[in-house]
Amino acid sequence: MSKSRFKSALVLSGGSARALAHLGVIEEIERRRMNVDMIVGASMGAIIGGLYAYYGDAGAVITKLRELFASEVFHKSASAVSDDGNGQFGPDGFLHRLIQLFRRGVYYTHSMLRSELVSEDLYSEIFEMLMPDILIEDLPVPFAAIAMDLVTGDEIVITKGSLRRAVAASSAIPGIFPVIEINGRPLVDGGWVDNVPVAPAIALGAHFVLAVDATLEISGTVAFPQSALEIAFRCDEITRILLARHRKSYADALITPEIGQVFWANFGALDKCVSAGRKAFKESVSTLLKKAAWRRYVTAWGSIHPCRVGEWRHPFLIF
């Protein structure tokens, strides 16, 4: 982390397996020895961002994730949302799997009987394996995870307390993983309220925000719906994608890796996603550096903050 008054933030979107592309971007940032003074992430972006804030090395994060994806506990969690019990999502990934389960009535039946498909114990076991049990404020790089309050709908920006619980809350896909309580608030996946959390990064002091969005666009979502439940799924996806377009529009530089039709739970596509992230960064680096230089100039090298129009703001609570 630099000692300059000018602060750069790296903002990482959700996107589950697709968000593994963030690691390719981080590799290129490391290779060029560019400063990252703050990391803000939602959902899978919070997992990758939290791990990188701790290890400070993209290779170490990739190794940790490979270990998780090969582990018994990870395959147990996959089996919990699989109708045949084999834990294999297949090439179409998470959303496709849920739609298939809806067609068979499996997910609907399970969701009527319990509040999540993956048990709290199993979810905790995943994060005990994955994430160090330290305080966010003890990380060498400032970090924030985004979550949503399930009762109030508030966007919660977690900057203190247990790193493990903060990231678990930010990644808790509603109805799939358990609700995580922090400060008396029931929290779920932050991607539902702010999947590319640029505004929180600005509010936390960033003069320059580089955002990486690895999520699908509307054209890449599931094919035209064939049932009432598929229509509901598609409308939910469209709403979140349109909200994300607004949220990410205030980034100073935006990288959108071309990952193709890699869906949410195809974690076997790690290498493909990382390569896409590297490629996208290389194609964007010249523009990115020019925009960073401009932000240095208009903020008088970090003396003026935020030096922006007011429209970037939206309500959120910082813990």
CSV table of N, CA, C and O in Angstrom, one decimal, residues 199-288:
chain,number,residue,atom,x,y,z
A,199,ALA,N,-19.5,3.1,-5.3
A,199,ALA,CA,-19.8,4.2,-4.4
A,199,ALA,C,-19.2,3.9,-3.0
A,199,ALA,O,-18.7,4.9,-2.4
A,200,PRO,N,-19.3,2.7,-2.4
A,200,PRO,CA,-18.7,2.5,-1.1
A,200,PRO,C,-17.2,2.8,-1.1
A,200,PRO,O,-16.6,3.3,-0.2
A,201,ALA,N,-16.5,2.4,-2.2
A,201,ALA,CA,-15.1,2.6,-2.3
A,201,ALA,C,-14.8,4.1,-2.3
A,201,ALA,O,-13.8,4.6,-1.7
A,202,ILE,N,-15.6,4.9,-3.0
A,202,ILE,CA,-15.4,6.4,-3.0
A,202,ILE,C,-15.6,6.9,-1.7
A,202,ILE,O,-14.8,7.8,-1.1
A,203,ALA,N,-16.7,6.5,-1.0
A,203,ALA,CA,-17.0,7.0,0.3
A,203,ALA,C,-15.9,6.6,1.4
A,203,ALA,O,-15.7,7.4,2.3
A,204,LEU,N,-15.2,5.6,1.1
A,204,LEU,CA,-14.1,5.1,2.0
A,204,LEU,C,-12.8,5.8,1.7
A,204,LEU,O,-11.8,5.6,2.4
A,205,GLY,N,-12.8,6.7,0.7
A,205,GLY,CA,-11.6,7.5,0.5
A,205,GLY,C,-10.9,7.4,-0.8
A,205,GLY,O,-9.9,8.0,-1.0
A,206,ALA,N,-11.4,6.6,-1.7
A,206,ALA,CA,-10.7,6.3,-3.0
A,206,ALA,C,-10.9,7.6,-3.9
A,206,ALA,O,-12.0,8.1,-4.1
A,207,HIS,N,-9.7,8.0,-4.4
A,207,HIS,CA,-9.7,9.1,-5.5
A,207,HIS,C,-9.9,8.5,-6.9
A,207,HIS,O,-10.4,9.1,-7.8
A,208,PHE,N,-9.4,7.2,-7.0
A,208,PHE,CA,-9.4,6.6,-8.3
A,208,PHE,C,-10.0,5.2,-8.1
A,208,PHE,O,-9.5,4.4,-7.2
A,209,VAL,N,-11.0,4.8,-8.9
A,209,VAL,CA,-11.6,3.5,-8.7
A,209,VAL,C,-11.5,2.7,-10.0
A,209,VAL,O,-12.0,3.1,-11.0
A,210,LEU,N,-10.8,1.5,-9.9
A,210,LEU,CA,-10.8,0.6,-10.9
A,210,LEU,C,-11.7,-0.6,-10.6
A,210,LEU,O,-11.5,-1.2,-9.6
A,211,ALA,N,-12.8,-0.8,-11.4
A,211,ALA,CA,-13.8,-1.8,-11.1
A,211,ALA,C,-13.6,-2.9,-12.1
A,211,ALA,O,-13.3,-2.6,-13.3
A,212,VAL,N,-13.8,-4.1,-11.7
A,212,VAL,CA,-13.8,-5.3,-12.6
A,212,VAL,C,-15.2,-5.9,-12.5
A,212,VAL,O,-15.6,-6.3,-11.4
A,213,ASP,N,-15.9,-6.1,-13.6
A,213,ASP,CA,-17.2,-6.7,-13.6
A,213,ASP,C,-17.2,-7.9,-14.4
A,213,ASP,O,-17.0,-7.9,-15.6
A,214,ALA,N,-17.4,-9.1,-13.7
A,214,ALA,CA,-17.3,-10.4,-14.4
A,214,ALA,C,-18.7,-11.0,-14.6
A,214,ALA,O,-18.8,-12.2,-14.9
A,215,THR,N,-19.7,-10.3,-14.4
A,215,THR,CA,-21.1,-10.9,-14.5
A,215,THR,C,-21.6,-10.9,-15.9
A,215,THR,O,-21.1,-10.2,-16.8
A,216,LEU,N,-22.6,-11.7,-16.1
A,216,LEU,CA,-23.3,-11.8,-17.4
A,216,LEU,C,-24.0,-10.5,-17.7
A,216,LEU,O,-24.5,-9.9,-16.8
A,217,GLU,N,-24.2,-10.2,-19.0
A,217,GLU,CA,-25.1,-9.3,-19.5
A,217,GLU,C,-26.4,-10.0,-19.7
A,217,GLU,O,-26.5,-11.2,-19.7
A,218,ILE,N,-27.5,-9.2,-20.0
A,218,ILE,CA,-28.8,-9.8,-20.2
A,218,ILE,C,-28.8,-10.8,-21.3
A,218,ILE,O,-29.4,-11.9,-21.2
A,219,SER,N,-28.1,-10.6,-22.4
A,219,SER,CA,-28.0,-11.5,-23.5
A,219,SER,C,-27.4,-12.8,-23.2
A,219,SER,O,-27.6,-13.8,-23.9
A,220,GLY,N,-26.6,-12.8,-22.1
A,220,GLY,CA,-25.9,-14.1,-21.7
A,220,GLY,C,-26.7,-14.9,-20.7
A,220,GLY,O,-26.2,-16.0,-20.3
A,221,THR,N,-27.8,-14.4,-20.2
A,221,THR,CA,-28.6,-15.2,-19.2
A,221,THR,C,-29.3,-16.3,-19.9
A,221,THR,O,-29.3,-16.6,-21.1
A,222,VAL,N,-30.1,-17.1,-19.1
A,222,VAL,CA,-30.7,-18.3,-19.5
A,222,VAL,C,-31.6,-18.0,-20.7
A,222,VAL,O,-32.1,-16.9,-20.9
A,223,ALA,N,-31.8,-19.0,-21.6
A,223,ALA,CA,-32.7,-18.9,-22.8
A,223,ALA,C,-34.1,-18.4,-22.4
A,223,ALA,O,-34.5,-18.4,-21.3
A,224,PHE,N,-34.8,-18.1,-23.4
A,224,PHE,CA,-36.2,-17.6,-23.2
A,224,PHE,C,-37.0,-18.5,-22.3
A,224,PHE,O,-37.0,-19.7,-22.5
A,225,PRO,N,-37.6,-18.0,-21.2
A,225,PRO,CA,-38.2,-18.8,-20.2
A,225,PRO,C,-39.4,-19.6,-20.8
A,225,PRO,O,-40.1,-19.2,-21.6
A,226,GLN,N,-39.5,-20.9,-20.2
A,226,GLN,CA,-40.6,-21.8,-20.7
A,226,GLN,C,-41.6,-22.0,-19.6
A,226,GLN,O,-42.6,-22.8,-19.8
A,227,SER,N,-41.4,-21.5,-18.4
A,227,SER,CA,-42.4,-21.7,-17.3
A,227,SER,C,-42.5,-20.4,-16.5
A,227,SER,O,-41.7,-19.5,-16.6
A,228,ALA,N,-43.5,-20.4,-15.6
A,228,ALA,CA,-43.7,-19.3,-14.7
A,228,ALA,C,-42.5,-19.0,-13.9
A,228,ALA,O,-42.0,-17.9,-13.6
A,229,LEU,N,-41.9,-20.1,-13.3
A,229,LEU,CA,-40.7,-19.9,-12.4
A,229,LEU,C,-39.5,-19.5,-13.2
A,229,LEU,O,-38.7,-18.7,-12.7
A,230,GLU,N,-39.3,-19.9,-14.4
A,230,GLU,CA,-38.2,-19.4,-15.3
A,230,GLU,C,-38.4,-18.0,-15.6
A,230,GLU,O,-37.4,-17.2,-15.7
A,231,ILE,N,-39.6,-17.5,-15.8
A,231,ILE,CA,-39.9,-16.1,-16.1
A,231,ILE,C,-39.5,-15.3,-14.8
A,231,ILE,O,-38.9,-14.2,-14.9
A,232,ALA,N,-39.8,-15.8,-13.6
A,232,ALA,CA,-39.5,-15.1,-12.4
A,232,ALA,C,-38.0,-15.0,-12.3
A,232,ALA,O,-37.4,-13.9,-11.9
A,233,PHE,N,-37.3,-16.1,-12.6
A,233,PHE,CA,-35.8,-16.1,-12.5
A,233,PHE,C,-35.2,-15.1,-13.5
A,233,PHE,O,-34.3,-14.3,-13.1
A,234,ARG,N,-35.7,-15.1,-14.7
A,234,ARG,CA,-35.1,-14.1,-15.7
A,234,ARG,C,-35.4,-12.7,-15.3
A,234,ARG,O,-34.5,-11.8,-15.4
A,235,CYS,N,-36.6,-12.4,-14.8
A,235,CYS,CA,-36.9,-11.0,-14.4
A,235,CYS,C,-36.0,-10.6,-13.2
A,235,CYS,O,-35.5,-9.4,-13.2
A,236,ASP,N,-35.7,-11.5,-12.3
A,236,ASP,CA,-34.8,-11.2,-11.2
A,236,ASP,C,-33.4,-10.9,-11.7
A,236,ASP,O,-32.8,-9.9,-11.3
A,237,GLU,N,-32.9,-11.7,-12.7
A,237,GLU,CA,-31.6,-11.5,-13.3
A,237,GLU,C,-31.6,-10.1,-14.0
A,237,GLU,O,-30.6,-9.4,-13.8
A,238,ILE,N,-32.6,-9.8,-14.7
A,238,ILE,CA,-32.6,-8.6,-15.5
A,238,ILE,C,-32.5,-7.4,-14.5
A,238,ILE,O,-31.8,-6.4,-14.7
A,239,THR,N,-33.3,-7.4,-13.5
A,239,THR,CA,-33.3,-6.4,-12.5
A,239,THR,C,-32.0,-6.1,-11.9
A,239,THR,O,-31.5,-5.0,-11.7
A,240,ARG,N,-31.3,-7.2,-11.5
A,240,ARG,CA,-30.0,-7.1,-10.9
A,240,ARG,C,-28.9,-6.6,-11.9
A,240,ARG,O,-28.0,-5.8,-11.5
A,241,ILE,N,-29.0,-7.0,-13.1
A,241,ILE,CA,-28.1,-6.6,-14.1
A,241,ILE,C,-28.2,-5.1,-14.4
A,241,ILE,O,-27.2,-4.3,-14.5
A,242,LEU,N,-29.5,-4.6,-14.5
A,242,LEU,CA,-29.7,-3.2,-14.7
A,242,LEU,C,-29.3,-2.4,-13.5
A,242,LEU,O,-28.7,-1.3,-13.7
A,243,LEU,N,-29.5,-2.8,-12.3
A,243,LEU,CA,-29.0,-2.1,-11.1
A,243,LEU,C,-27.5,-2.1,-11.2
A,243,LEU,O,-26.9,-1.0,-10.9
A,244,ALA,N,-26.8,-3.2,-11.5
A,244,ALA,CA,-25.4,-3.2,-11.6
A,244,ALA,C,-24.8,-2.2,-12.6
A,244,ALA,O,-23.8,-1.6,-12.4
A,245,ARG,N,-25.5,-2.0,-13.7
A,245,ARG,CA,-25.1,-1.0,-14.7
A,245,ARG,C,-25.0,0.4,-14.1
A,245,ARG,O,-24.1,1.1,-14.4
A,246,HIS,N,-26.0,0.7,-13.3
A,246,HIS,CA,-26.0,2.0,-12.6
A,246,HIS,C,-24.9,2.1,-11.6
A,246,HIS,O,-24.2,3.1,-11.6
A,247,ARG,N,-24.7,1.0,-10.8
A,247,ARG,CA,-23.8,1.1,-9.7
A,247,ARG,C,-22.3,1.2,-10.3
A,247,ARG,O,-21.5,1.9,-9.7
A,248,LYS,N,-22.0,0.5,-11.4
A,248,LYS,CA,-20.6,0.5,-11.9
A,248,LYS,C,-20.3,1.7,-12.7
A,248,LYS,O,-19.2,2.0,-13.1
A,249,SER,N,-21.4,2.5,-13.1
A,249,SER,CA,-21.2,3.6,-14.0
A,249,SER,C,-20.2,4.7,-13.5
A,249,SER,O,-19.7,5.5,-14.3
A,250,TYR,N,-20.0,4.8,-12.2
A,250,TYR,CA,-19.2,5.8,-11.6
A,250,TYR,C,-17.8,5.4,-11.3
A,250,TYR,O,-17.0,6.1,-10.7
A,251,ALA,N,-17.4,4.2,-11.8
A,251,ALA,CA,-16.0,3.8,-11.7
A,251,ALA,C,-15.2,4.7,-12.7
A,251,ALA,O,-15.7,5.1,-13.8
A,252,ASP,N,-14.0,5.0,-12.3
A,252,ASP,CA,-13.1,5.8,-13.2
A,252,ASP,C,-12.6,4.9,-14.3
A,252,ASP,O,-12.3,5.4,-15.4
A,253,ALA,N,-12.4,3.6,-14.1
A,253,ALA,CA,-12.0,2.7,-15.1
A,253,ALA,C,-12.7,1.4,-14.9
A,253,ALA,O,-12.8,1.0,-13.7
A,254,LEU,N,-13.2,0.8,-15.9
A,254,LEU,CA,-14.0,-0.4,-15.8
A,254,LEU,C,-13.5,-1.5,-16.7
A,254,LEU,O,-13.3,-1.3,-17.9
A,255,ILE,N,-13.2,-2.7,-16.2
A,255,ILE,CA,-12.7,-3.8,-16.9
A,255,ILE,C,-13.8,-4.9,-16.9
A,255,ILE,O,-14.3,-5.3,-15.9
A,256,THR,N,-14.2,-5.3,-18.1
A,256,THR,CA,-15.2,-6.4,-18.2
A,256,THR,C,-14.6,-7.5,-19.1
A,256,THR,O,-14.7,-7.5,-20.3
A,257,PRO,N,-14.0,-8.5,-18.4
A,257,PRO,CA,-13.4,-9.6,-19.1
A,257,PRO,C,-14.4,-10.4,-20.0
A,257,PRO,O,-15.6,-10.6,-19.6
A,258,GLU,N,-14.0,-10.8,-21.2
A,258,GLU,CA,-14.8,-11.5,-22.1
A,258,GLU,C,-14.6,-13.0,-21.8
A,258,GLU,O,-13.7,-13.7,-22.3
A,259,ILE,N,-15.5,-13.5,-20.9
A,259,ILE,CA,-15.4,-14.9,-20.4
A,259,ILE,C,-16.2,-15.8,-21.3
A,259,ILE,O,-16.0,-17.0,-21.2
A,260,GLY,N,-17.2,-15.3,-22.0
A,260,GLY,CA,-18.0,-16.2,-22.8
A,260,GLY,C,-19.1,-16.9,-21.9
A,260,GLY,O,-19.5,-16.4,-20.8
A,261,GLN,N,-19.6,-18.0,-22.4
A,261,GLN,CA,-20.7,-18.7,-21.7
A,261,GLN,C,-20.2,-19.6,-20.6
A,261,GLN,O,-20.4,-20.8,-20.5
A,262,VAL,N,-19.5,-18.9,-19.6
A,262,VAL,CA,-19.1,-19.7,-18.4
A,262,VAL,C,-20.2,-19.3,-17.3
A,262,VAL,O,-20.3,-18.1,-17.0
A,263,PHE,N,-20.9,-20.2,-16.9
A,263,PHE,CA,-22.0,-19.9,-15.9
A,263,PHE,C,-21.5,-20.0,-14.5
A,263,PHE,O,-20.3,-20.4,-14.2
A,264,TRP,N,-22.4,-19.6,-13.5
A,264,TRP,CA,-22.0,-19.3,-12.2
A,264,TRP,C,-21.2,-20.4,-11.4
A,264,TRP,O,-20.3,-20.0,-10.6
A,265,ALA,N,-21.5,-21.6,-11.6
A,265,ALA,CA,-20.9,-22.6,-10.8
A,265,ALA,C,-19.9,-23.5,-11.5
A,265,ALA,O,-19.6,-24.6,-11.0
A,266,ASN,N,-19.5,-23.1,-12.7
A,266,ASN,CA,-18.5,-23.9,-13.4
A,266,ASN,C,-17.1,-23.6,-12.9
A,266,ASN,O,-16.3,-22.9,-13.6
A,267,PHE,N,-16.8,-24.0,-11.7
A,267,PHE,CA,-15.5,-23.6,-11.1
A,267,PHE,C,-14.3,-24.4,-11.8
A,267,PHE,O,-13.1,-24.0,-11.5
A,268,GLY,N,-14.6,-25.3,-12.6
A,268,GLY,CA,-13.6,-26.0,-13.4
A,268,GLY,C,-13.0,-25.1,-14.5
A,268,GLY,O,-12.0,-25.4,-15.1
A,269,ALA,N,-13.6,-23.9,-14.7
A,269,ALA,CA,-13.2,-22.9,-15.7
A,269,ALA,C,-12.2,-21.9,-15.1
A,269,ALA,O,-12.0,-20.9,-15.7
A,270,LEU,N,-11.6,-22.2,-14.0
A,270,LEU,CA,-10.7,-21.3,-13.3
A,270,LEU,C,-9.6,-20.7,-14.2
A,270,LEU,O,-9.5,-19.5,-14.4
A,271,ASP,N,-8.9,-21.6,-14.9
A,271,ASP,CA,-7.8,-21.2,-15.8
A,271,ASP,C,-8.4,-20.3,-16.9
A,271,ASP,O,-7.7,-19.3,-17.3
A,272,LYS,N,-9.5,-20.7,-17.5
A,272,LYS,CA,-10.1,-19.9,-18.6
A,272,LYS,C,-10.4,-18.5,-18.1
A,272,LYS,O,-10.2,-17.5,-18.8
A,273,CYS,N,-11.0,-18.4,-16.9
A,273,CYS,CA,-11.4,-17.1,-16.4
A,273,CYS,C,-10.2,-16.3,-16.0
A,273,CYS,O,-10.2,-15.0,-16.3
A,274,VAL,N,-9.2,-16.8,-15.4
A,274,VAL,CA,-8.0,-16.1,-15.1
A,274,VAL,C,-7.4,-15.5,-16.4
A,274,VAL,O,-6.9,-14.4,-16.4
A,275,SER,N,-7.3,-16.3,-17.4
A,275,SER,CA,-6.7,-15.9,-18.7
A,275,SER,C,-7.5,-14.7,-19.3
A,275,SER,O,-7.0,-13.8,-19.8
A,276,ALA,N,-8.9,-14.8,-19.2
A,276,ALA,CA,-9.7,-13.7,-19.7
A,276,ALA,C,-9.5,-12.4,-18.9
A,276,ALA,O,-9.5,-11.4,-19.5
A,277,GLY,N,-9.2,-12.6,-17.6
A,277,GLY,CA,-8.9,-11.4,-16.8
A,277,GLY,C,-7.6,-10.7,-17.2
A,277,GLY,O,-7.5,-9.5,-17.3
A,278,ARG,N,-6.6,-11.6,-17.4
A,278,ARG,CA,-5.3,-11.0,-17.9
A,278,ARG,C,-5.4,-10.3,-19.2
A,278,ARG,O,-4.9,-9.2,-19.4
A,279,LYS,N,-6.1,-10.9,-20.1
A,279,LYS,CA,-6.3,-10.4,-21.5
A,279,LYS,C,-7.0,-9.0,-21.4
A,279,LYS,O,-6.6,-8.0,-22.0
A,280,ALA,N,-8.1,-9.0,-20.6
A,280,ALA,CA,-8.9,-7.8,-20.5
A,280,ALA,C,-8.1,-6.6,-19.9
A,280,ALA,O,-8.2,-5.5,-20.3
A,281,PHE,N,-7.2,-6.9,-18.9
A,281,PHE,CA,-6.4,-5.9,-18.3
A,281,PHE,C,-5.4,-5.4,-19.3
A,281,PHE,O,-5.2,-4.1,-19.5
A,282,LYS,N,-4.8,-6.2,-20.0
A,282,LYS,CA,-3.8,-5.8,-21.0
A,282,LYS,C,-4.4,-4.9,-22.1
A,282,LYS,O,-3.8,-3.9,-22.5
A,283,GLU,N,-5.6,-5.2,-22.5
A,283,GLU,CA,-6.3,-4.4,-23.5
A,283,GLU,C,-6.7,-3.0,-22.9
A,283,GLU,O,-6.9,-2.1,-23.7
A,284,SER,N,-6.9,-2.9,-21.6
A,284,SER,CA,-7.4,-1.7,-21.0
A,284,SER,C,-6.3,-0.9,-20.3
A,284,SER,O,-6.6,0.3,-19.9
A,285,VAL,N,-5.1,-1.4,-20.2
A,285,VAL,CA,-4.1,-0.7,-19.3
A,285,VAL,C,-3.7,0.7,-19.8
A,285,VAL,O,-3.6,1.6,-18.9
A,286,SER,N,-3.6,0.9,-21.1
A,286,SER,CA,-3.3,2.2,-21.5
A,286,SER,C,-4.3,3.3,-21.1
A,286,SER,O,-4.0,4.3,-20.6
A,287,THR,N,-5.6,2.9,-21.4
A,287,THR,CA,-6.7,3.9,-21.0
A,287,THR,C,-6.7,4.0,-19.5
A,287,THR,O,-6.9,5.1,-19.0
A,288,LEU,N,-6.5,2.9,-18.8
A,288,LEU,CA,-6.6,2.9,-17.3
A,288,LEU,C,-5.6,3.9,-16.7
A,288,LEU,O,-5.9,4.7,-15.9
